[in-house]
CSV table of N, CA, C and O in Angstrom, one decimal:
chain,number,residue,atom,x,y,z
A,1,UNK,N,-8.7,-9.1,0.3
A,1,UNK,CA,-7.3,-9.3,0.1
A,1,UNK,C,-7.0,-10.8,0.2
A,1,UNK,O,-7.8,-11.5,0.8
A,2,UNK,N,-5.8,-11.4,-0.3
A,2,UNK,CA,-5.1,-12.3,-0.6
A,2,UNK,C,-4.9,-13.1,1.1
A,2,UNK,O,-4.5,-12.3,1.9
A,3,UNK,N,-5.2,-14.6,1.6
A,3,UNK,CA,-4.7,-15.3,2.2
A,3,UNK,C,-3.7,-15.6,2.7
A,3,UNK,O,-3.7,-16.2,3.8
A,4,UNK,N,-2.5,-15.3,2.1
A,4,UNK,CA,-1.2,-15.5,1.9
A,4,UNK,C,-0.2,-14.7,1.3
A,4,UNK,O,-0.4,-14.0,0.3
A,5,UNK,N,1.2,-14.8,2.1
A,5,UNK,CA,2.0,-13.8,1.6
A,5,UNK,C,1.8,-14.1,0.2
A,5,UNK,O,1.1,-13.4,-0.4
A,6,UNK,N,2.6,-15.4,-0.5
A,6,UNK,CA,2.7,-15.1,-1.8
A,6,UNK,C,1.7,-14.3,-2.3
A,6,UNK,O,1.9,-13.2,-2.7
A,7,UNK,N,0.3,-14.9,-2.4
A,7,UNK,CA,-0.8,-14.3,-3.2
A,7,UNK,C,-0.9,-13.0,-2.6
A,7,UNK,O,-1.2,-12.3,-3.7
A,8,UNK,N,-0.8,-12.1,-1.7
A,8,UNK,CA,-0.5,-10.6,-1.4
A,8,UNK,C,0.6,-10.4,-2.6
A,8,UNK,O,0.3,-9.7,-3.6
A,9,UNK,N,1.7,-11.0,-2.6
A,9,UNK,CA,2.9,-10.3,-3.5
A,9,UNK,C,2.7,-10.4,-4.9
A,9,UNK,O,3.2,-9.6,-5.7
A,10,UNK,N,1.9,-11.6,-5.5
A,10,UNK,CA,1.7,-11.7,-6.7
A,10,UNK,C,0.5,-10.6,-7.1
A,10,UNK,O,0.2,-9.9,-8.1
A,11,UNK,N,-0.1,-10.6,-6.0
A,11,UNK,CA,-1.6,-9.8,-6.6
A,11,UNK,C,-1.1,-8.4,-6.7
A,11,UNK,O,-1.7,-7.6,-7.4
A,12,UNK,N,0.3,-7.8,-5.8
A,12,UNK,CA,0.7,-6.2,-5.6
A,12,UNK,C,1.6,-6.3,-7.2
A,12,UNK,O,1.8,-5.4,-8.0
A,13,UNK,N,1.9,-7.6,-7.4
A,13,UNK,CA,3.3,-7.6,-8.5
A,13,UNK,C,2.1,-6.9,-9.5
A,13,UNK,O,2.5,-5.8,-10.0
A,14,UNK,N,0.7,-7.3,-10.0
A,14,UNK,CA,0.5,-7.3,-11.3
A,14,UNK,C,0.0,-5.7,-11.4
A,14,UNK,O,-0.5,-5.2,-12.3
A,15,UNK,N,0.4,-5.2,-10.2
A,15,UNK,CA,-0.5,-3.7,-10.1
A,15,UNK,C,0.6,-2.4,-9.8
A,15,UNK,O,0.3,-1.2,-9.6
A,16,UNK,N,1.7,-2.9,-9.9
A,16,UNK,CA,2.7,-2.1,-10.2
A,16,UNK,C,2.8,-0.6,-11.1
A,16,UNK,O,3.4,-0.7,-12.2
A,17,UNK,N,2.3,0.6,-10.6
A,17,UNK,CA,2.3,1.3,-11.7
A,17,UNK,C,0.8,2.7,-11.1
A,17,UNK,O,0.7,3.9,-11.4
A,18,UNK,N,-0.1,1.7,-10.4
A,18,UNK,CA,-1.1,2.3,-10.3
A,18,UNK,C,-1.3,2.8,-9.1
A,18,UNK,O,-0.6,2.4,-8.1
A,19,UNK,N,-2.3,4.1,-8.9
A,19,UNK,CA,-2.7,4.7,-8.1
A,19,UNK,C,-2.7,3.7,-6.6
A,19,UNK,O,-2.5,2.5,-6.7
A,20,UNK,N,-3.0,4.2,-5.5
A,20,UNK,CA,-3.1,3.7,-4.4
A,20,UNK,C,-3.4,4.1,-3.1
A,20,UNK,O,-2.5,4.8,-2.5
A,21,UNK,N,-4.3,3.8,-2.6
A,21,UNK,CA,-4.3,4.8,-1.0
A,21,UNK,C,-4.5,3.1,0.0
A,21,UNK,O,-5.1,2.1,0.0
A,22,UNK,N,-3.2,4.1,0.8
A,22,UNK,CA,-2.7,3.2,2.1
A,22,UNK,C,-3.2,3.6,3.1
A,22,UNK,O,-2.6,4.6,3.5
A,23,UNK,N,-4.1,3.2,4.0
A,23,UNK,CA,-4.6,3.1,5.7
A,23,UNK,C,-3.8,2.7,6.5
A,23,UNK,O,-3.4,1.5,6.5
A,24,UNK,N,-3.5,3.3,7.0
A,24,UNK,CA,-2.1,2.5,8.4
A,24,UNK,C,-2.4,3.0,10.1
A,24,UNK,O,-2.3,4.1,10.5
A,25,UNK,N,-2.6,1.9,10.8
A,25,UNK,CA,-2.7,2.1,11.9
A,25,UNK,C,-1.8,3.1,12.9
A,25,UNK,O,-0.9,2.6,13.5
A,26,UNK,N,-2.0,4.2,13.1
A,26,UNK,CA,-0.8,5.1,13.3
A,26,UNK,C,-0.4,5.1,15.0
A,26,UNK,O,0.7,5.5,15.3
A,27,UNK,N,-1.3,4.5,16.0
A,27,UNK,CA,-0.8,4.1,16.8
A,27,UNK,C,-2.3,4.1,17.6
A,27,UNK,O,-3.4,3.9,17.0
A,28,UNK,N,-2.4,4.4,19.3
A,28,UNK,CA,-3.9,4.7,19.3
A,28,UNK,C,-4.8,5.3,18.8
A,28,UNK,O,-4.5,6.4,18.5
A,29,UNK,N,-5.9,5.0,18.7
A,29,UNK,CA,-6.8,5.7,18.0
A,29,UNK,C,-6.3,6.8,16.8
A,29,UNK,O,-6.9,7.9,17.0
A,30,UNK,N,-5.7,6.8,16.0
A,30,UNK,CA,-4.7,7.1,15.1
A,30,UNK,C,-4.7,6.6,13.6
A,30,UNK,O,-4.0,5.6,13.4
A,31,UNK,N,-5.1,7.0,12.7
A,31,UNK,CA,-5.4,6.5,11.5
A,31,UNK,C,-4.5,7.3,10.4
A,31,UNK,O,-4.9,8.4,10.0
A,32,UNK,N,-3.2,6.8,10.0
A,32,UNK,CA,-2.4,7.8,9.0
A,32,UNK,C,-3.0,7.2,7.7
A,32,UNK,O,-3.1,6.0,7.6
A,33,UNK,N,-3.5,8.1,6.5
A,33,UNK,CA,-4.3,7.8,5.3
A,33,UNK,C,-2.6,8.1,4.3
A,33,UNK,O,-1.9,9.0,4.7
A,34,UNK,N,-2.4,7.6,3.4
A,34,UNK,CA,-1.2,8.0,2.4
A,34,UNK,C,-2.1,7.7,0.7
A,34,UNK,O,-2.9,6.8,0.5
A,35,UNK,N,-1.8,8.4,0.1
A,35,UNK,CA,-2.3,8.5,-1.2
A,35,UNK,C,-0.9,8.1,-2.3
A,35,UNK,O,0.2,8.7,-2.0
A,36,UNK,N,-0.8,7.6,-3.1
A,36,UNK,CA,0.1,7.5,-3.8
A,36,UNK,C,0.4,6.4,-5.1
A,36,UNK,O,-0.6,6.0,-5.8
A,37,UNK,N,1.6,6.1,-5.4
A,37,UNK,CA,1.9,4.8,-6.8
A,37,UNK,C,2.4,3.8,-6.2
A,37,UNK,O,3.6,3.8,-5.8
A,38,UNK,N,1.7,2.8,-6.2
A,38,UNK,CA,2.5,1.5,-6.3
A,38,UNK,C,4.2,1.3,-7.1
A,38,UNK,O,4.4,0.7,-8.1
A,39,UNK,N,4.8,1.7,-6.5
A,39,UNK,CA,6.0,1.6,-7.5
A,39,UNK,C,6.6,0.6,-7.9
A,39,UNK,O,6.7,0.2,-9.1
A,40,UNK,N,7.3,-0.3,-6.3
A,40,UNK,CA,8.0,-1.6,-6.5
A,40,UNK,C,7.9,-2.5,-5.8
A,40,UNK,O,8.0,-2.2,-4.6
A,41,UNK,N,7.7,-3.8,-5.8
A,41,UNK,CA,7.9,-5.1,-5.1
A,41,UNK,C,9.0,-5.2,-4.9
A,41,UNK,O,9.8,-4.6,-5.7
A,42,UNK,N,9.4,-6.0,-3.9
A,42,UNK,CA,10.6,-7.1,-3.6
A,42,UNK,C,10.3,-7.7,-3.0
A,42,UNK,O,9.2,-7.7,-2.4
A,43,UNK,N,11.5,-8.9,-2.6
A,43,UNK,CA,10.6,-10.3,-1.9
A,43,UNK,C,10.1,-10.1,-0.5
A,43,UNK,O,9.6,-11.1,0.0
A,44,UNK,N,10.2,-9.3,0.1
A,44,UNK,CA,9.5,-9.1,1.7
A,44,UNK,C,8.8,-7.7,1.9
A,44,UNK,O,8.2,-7.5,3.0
A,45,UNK,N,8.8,-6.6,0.9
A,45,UNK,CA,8.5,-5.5,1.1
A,45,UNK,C,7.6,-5.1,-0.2
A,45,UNK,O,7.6,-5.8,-1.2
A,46,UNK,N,6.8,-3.5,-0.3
A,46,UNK,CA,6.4,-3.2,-1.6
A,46,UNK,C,7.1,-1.7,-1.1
A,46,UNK,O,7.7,-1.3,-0.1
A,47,UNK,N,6.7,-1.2,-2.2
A,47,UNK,CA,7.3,0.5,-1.9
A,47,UNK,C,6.4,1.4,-2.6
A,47,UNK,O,6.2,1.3,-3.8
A,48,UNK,N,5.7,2.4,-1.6
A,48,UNK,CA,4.9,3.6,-2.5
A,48,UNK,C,5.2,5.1,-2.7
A,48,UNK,O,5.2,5.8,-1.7
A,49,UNK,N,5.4,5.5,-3.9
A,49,UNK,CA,5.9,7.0,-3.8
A,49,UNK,C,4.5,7.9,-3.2
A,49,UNK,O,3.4,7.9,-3.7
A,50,UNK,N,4.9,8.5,-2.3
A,50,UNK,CA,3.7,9.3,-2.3
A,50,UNK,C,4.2,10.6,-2.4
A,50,UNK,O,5.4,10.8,-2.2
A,51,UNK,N,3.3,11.8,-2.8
A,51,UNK,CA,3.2,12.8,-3.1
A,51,UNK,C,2.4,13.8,-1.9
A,51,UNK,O,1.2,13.9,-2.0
A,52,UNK,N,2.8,14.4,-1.0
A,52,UNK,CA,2.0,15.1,0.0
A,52,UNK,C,2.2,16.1,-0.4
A,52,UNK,O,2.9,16.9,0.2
A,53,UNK,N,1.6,16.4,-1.5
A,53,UNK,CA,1.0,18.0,-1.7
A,53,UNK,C,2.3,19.4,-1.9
A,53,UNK,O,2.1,20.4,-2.6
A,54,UNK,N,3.6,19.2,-1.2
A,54,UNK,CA,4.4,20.1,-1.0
A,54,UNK,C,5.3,20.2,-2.2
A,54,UNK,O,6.3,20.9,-2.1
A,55,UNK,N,5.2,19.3,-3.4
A,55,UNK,CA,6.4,19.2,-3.9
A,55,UNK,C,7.2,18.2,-4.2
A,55,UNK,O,7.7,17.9,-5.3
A,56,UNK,N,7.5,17.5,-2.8
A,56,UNK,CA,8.5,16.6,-2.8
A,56,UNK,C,7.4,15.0,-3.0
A,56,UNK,O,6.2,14.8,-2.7
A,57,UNK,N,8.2,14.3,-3.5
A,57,UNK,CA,7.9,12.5,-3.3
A,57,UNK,C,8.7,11.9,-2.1
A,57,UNK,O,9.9,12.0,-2.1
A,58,UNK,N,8.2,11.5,-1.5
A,58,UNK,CA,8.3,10.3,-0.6
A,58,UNK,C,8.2,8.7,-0.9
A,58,UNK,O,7.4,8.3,-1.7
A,59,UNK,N,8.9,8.0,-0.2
A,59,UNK,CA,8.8,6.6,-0.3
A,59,UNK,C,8.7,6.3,1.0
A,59,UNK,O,9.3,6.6,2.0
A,60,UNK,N,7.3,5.3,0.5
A,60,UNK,CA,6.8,4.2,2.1
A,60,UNK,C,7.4,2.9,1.8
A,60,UNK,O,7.4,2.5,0.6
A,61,UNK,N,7.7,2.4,2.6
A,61,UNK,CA,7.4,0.8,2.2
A,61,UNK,C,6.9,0.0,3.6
A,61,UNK,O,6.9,0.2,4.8
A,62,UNK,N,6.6,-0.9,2.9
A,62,UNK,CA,5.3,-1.4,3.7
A,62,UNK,C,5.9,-2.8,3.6
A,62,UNK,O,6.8,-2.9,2.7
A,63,UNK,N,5.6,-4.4,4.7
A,63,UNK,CA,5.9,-5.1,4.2
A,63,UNK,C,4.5,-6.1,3.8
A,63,UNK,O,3.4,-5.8,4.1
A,64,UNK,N,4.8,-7.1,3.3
A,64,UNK,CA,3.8,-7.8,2.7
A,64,UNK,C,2.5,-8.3,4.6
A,64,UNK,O,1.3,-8.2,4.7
A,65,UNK,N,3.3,-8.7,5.3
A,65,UNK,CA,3.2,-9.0,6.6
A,65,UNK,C,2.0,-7.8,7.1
A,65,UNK,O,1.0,-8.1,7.6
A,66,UNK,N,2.2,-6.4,6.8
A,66,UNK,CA,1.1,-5.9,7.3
A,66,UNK,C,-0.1,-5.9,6.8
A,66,UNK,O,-0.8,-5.2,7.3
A,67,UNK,N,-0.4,-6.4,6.1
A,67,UNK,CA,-1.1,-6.4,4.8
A,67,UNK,C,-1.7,-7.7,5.4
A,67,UNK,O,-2.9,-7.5,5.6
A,68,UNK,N,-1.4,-8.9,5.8
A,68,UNK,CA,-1.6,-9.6,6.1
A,68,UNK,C,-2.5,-9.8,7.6
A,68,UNK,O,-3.6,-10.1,8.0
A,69,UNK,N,-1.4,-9.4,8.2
A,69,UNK,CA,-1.9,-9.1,10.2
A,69,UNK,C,-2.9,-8.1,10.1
A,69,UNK,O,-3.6,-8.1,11.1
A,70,UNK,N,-3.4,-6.9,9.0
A,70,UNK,CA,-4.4,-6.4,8.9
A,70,UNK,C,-3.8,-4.9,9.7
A,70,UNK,O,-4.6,-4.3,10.4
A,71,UNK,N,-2.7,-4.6,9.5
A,71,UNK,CA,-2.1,-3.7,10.0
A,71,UNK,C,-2.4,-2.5,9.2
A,71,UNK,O,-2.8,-1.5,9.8
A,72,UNK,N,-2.4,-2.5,8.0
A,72,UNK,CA,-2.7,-1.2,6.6
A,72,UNK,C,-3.7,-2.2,5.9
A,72,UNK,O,-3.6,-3.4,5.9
A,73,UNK,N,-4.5,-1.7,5.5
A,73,UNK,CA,-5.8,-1.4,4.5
A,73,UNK,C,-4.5,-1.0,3.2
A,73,UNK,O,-3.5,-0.2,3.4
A,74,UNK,N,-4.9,-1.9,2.0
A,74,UNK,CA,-5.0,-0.8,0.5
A,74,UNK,C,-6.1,-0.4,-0.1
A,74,UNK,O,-7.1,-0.9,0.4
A,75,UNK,N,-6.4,0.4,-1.1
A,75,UNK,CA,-7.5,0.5,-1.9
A,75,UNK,C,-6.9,1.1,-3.1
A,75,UNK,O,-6.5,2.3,-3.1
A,76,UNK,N,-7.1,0.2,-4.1
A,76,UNK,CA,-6.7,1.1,-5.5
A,76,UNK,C,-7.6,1.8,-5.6
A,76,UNK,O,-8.7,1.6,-5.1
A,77,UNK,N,-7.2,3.1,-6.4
A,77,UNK,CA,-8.0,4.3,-6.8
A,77,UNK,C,-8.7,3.7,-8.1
A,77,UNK,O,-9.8,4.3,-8.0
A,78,UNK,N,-8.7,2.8,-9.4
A,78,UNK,CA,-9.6,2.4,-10.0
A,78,UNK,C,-10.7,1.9,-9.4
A,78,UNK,O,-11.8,2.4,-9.5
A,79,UNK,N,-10.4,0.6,-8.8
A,79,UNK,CA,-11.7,0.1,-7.7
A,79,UNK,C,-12.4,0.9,-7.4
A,79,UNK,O,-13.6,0.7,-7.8
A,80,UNK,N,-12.3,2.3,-6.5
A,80,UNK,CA,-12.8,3.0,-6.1
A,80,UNK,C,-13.8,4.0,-7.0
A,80,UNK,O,-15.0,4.4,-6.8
A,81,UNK,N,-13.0,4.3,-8.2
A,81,UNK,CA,-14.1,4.4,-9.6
A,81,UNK,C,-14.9,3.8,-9.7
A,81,UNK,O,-16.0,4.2,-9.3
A,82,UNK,N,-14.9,2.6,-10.1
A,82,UNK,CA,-15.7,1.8,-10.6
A,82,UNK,C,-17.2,1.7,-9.6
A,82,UNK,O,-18.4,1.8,-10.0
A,83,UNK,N,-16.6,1.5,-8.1
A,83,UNK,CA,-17.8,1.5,-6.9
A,83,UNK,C,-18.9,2.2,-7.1
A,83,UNK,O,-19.8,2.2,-6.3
């Protein structure tokens, strides 16, 4: 991942649309996994719809900062093809 907020936000801006699984530190020893779409940027945050299985969509948002401090892991679901 990207050095810097901007390049974190430019590199989420161009991927707007695609699959995505989010890693998030859930507190101790605690690992919450989210599967979902990249939907939207804005200037301090991104937003992901996720889908848990029941029906309903959900929205996460995350800010660029965790991403950074290494708080959440992303991994696009193409990458993970390709591997």
């Amino acid at each position: 991942m990207a050095k810097s907020i901007l390049e974190i936000k430019q590199e989420l801006e161009g991927r707007v649309g695609q699959r995505i699984l989010v890693t998030a530190q859930a507190g101790r020893k605690r690992v919450a996994k989210h599967r979902g779409v990249l939907s939207k940027t804005y200037p301090a945050i991104f937003v992901v719809h996720v889908n848990e299985g029941q029906g309903e969509i959900n929205r996460i948002t995350y800010s660029y900062t965790d991403l950074l401090t290494q708080n959440i892991s992303i991994d696009f679901e193409d990458e993970e093809a390709q591997a």
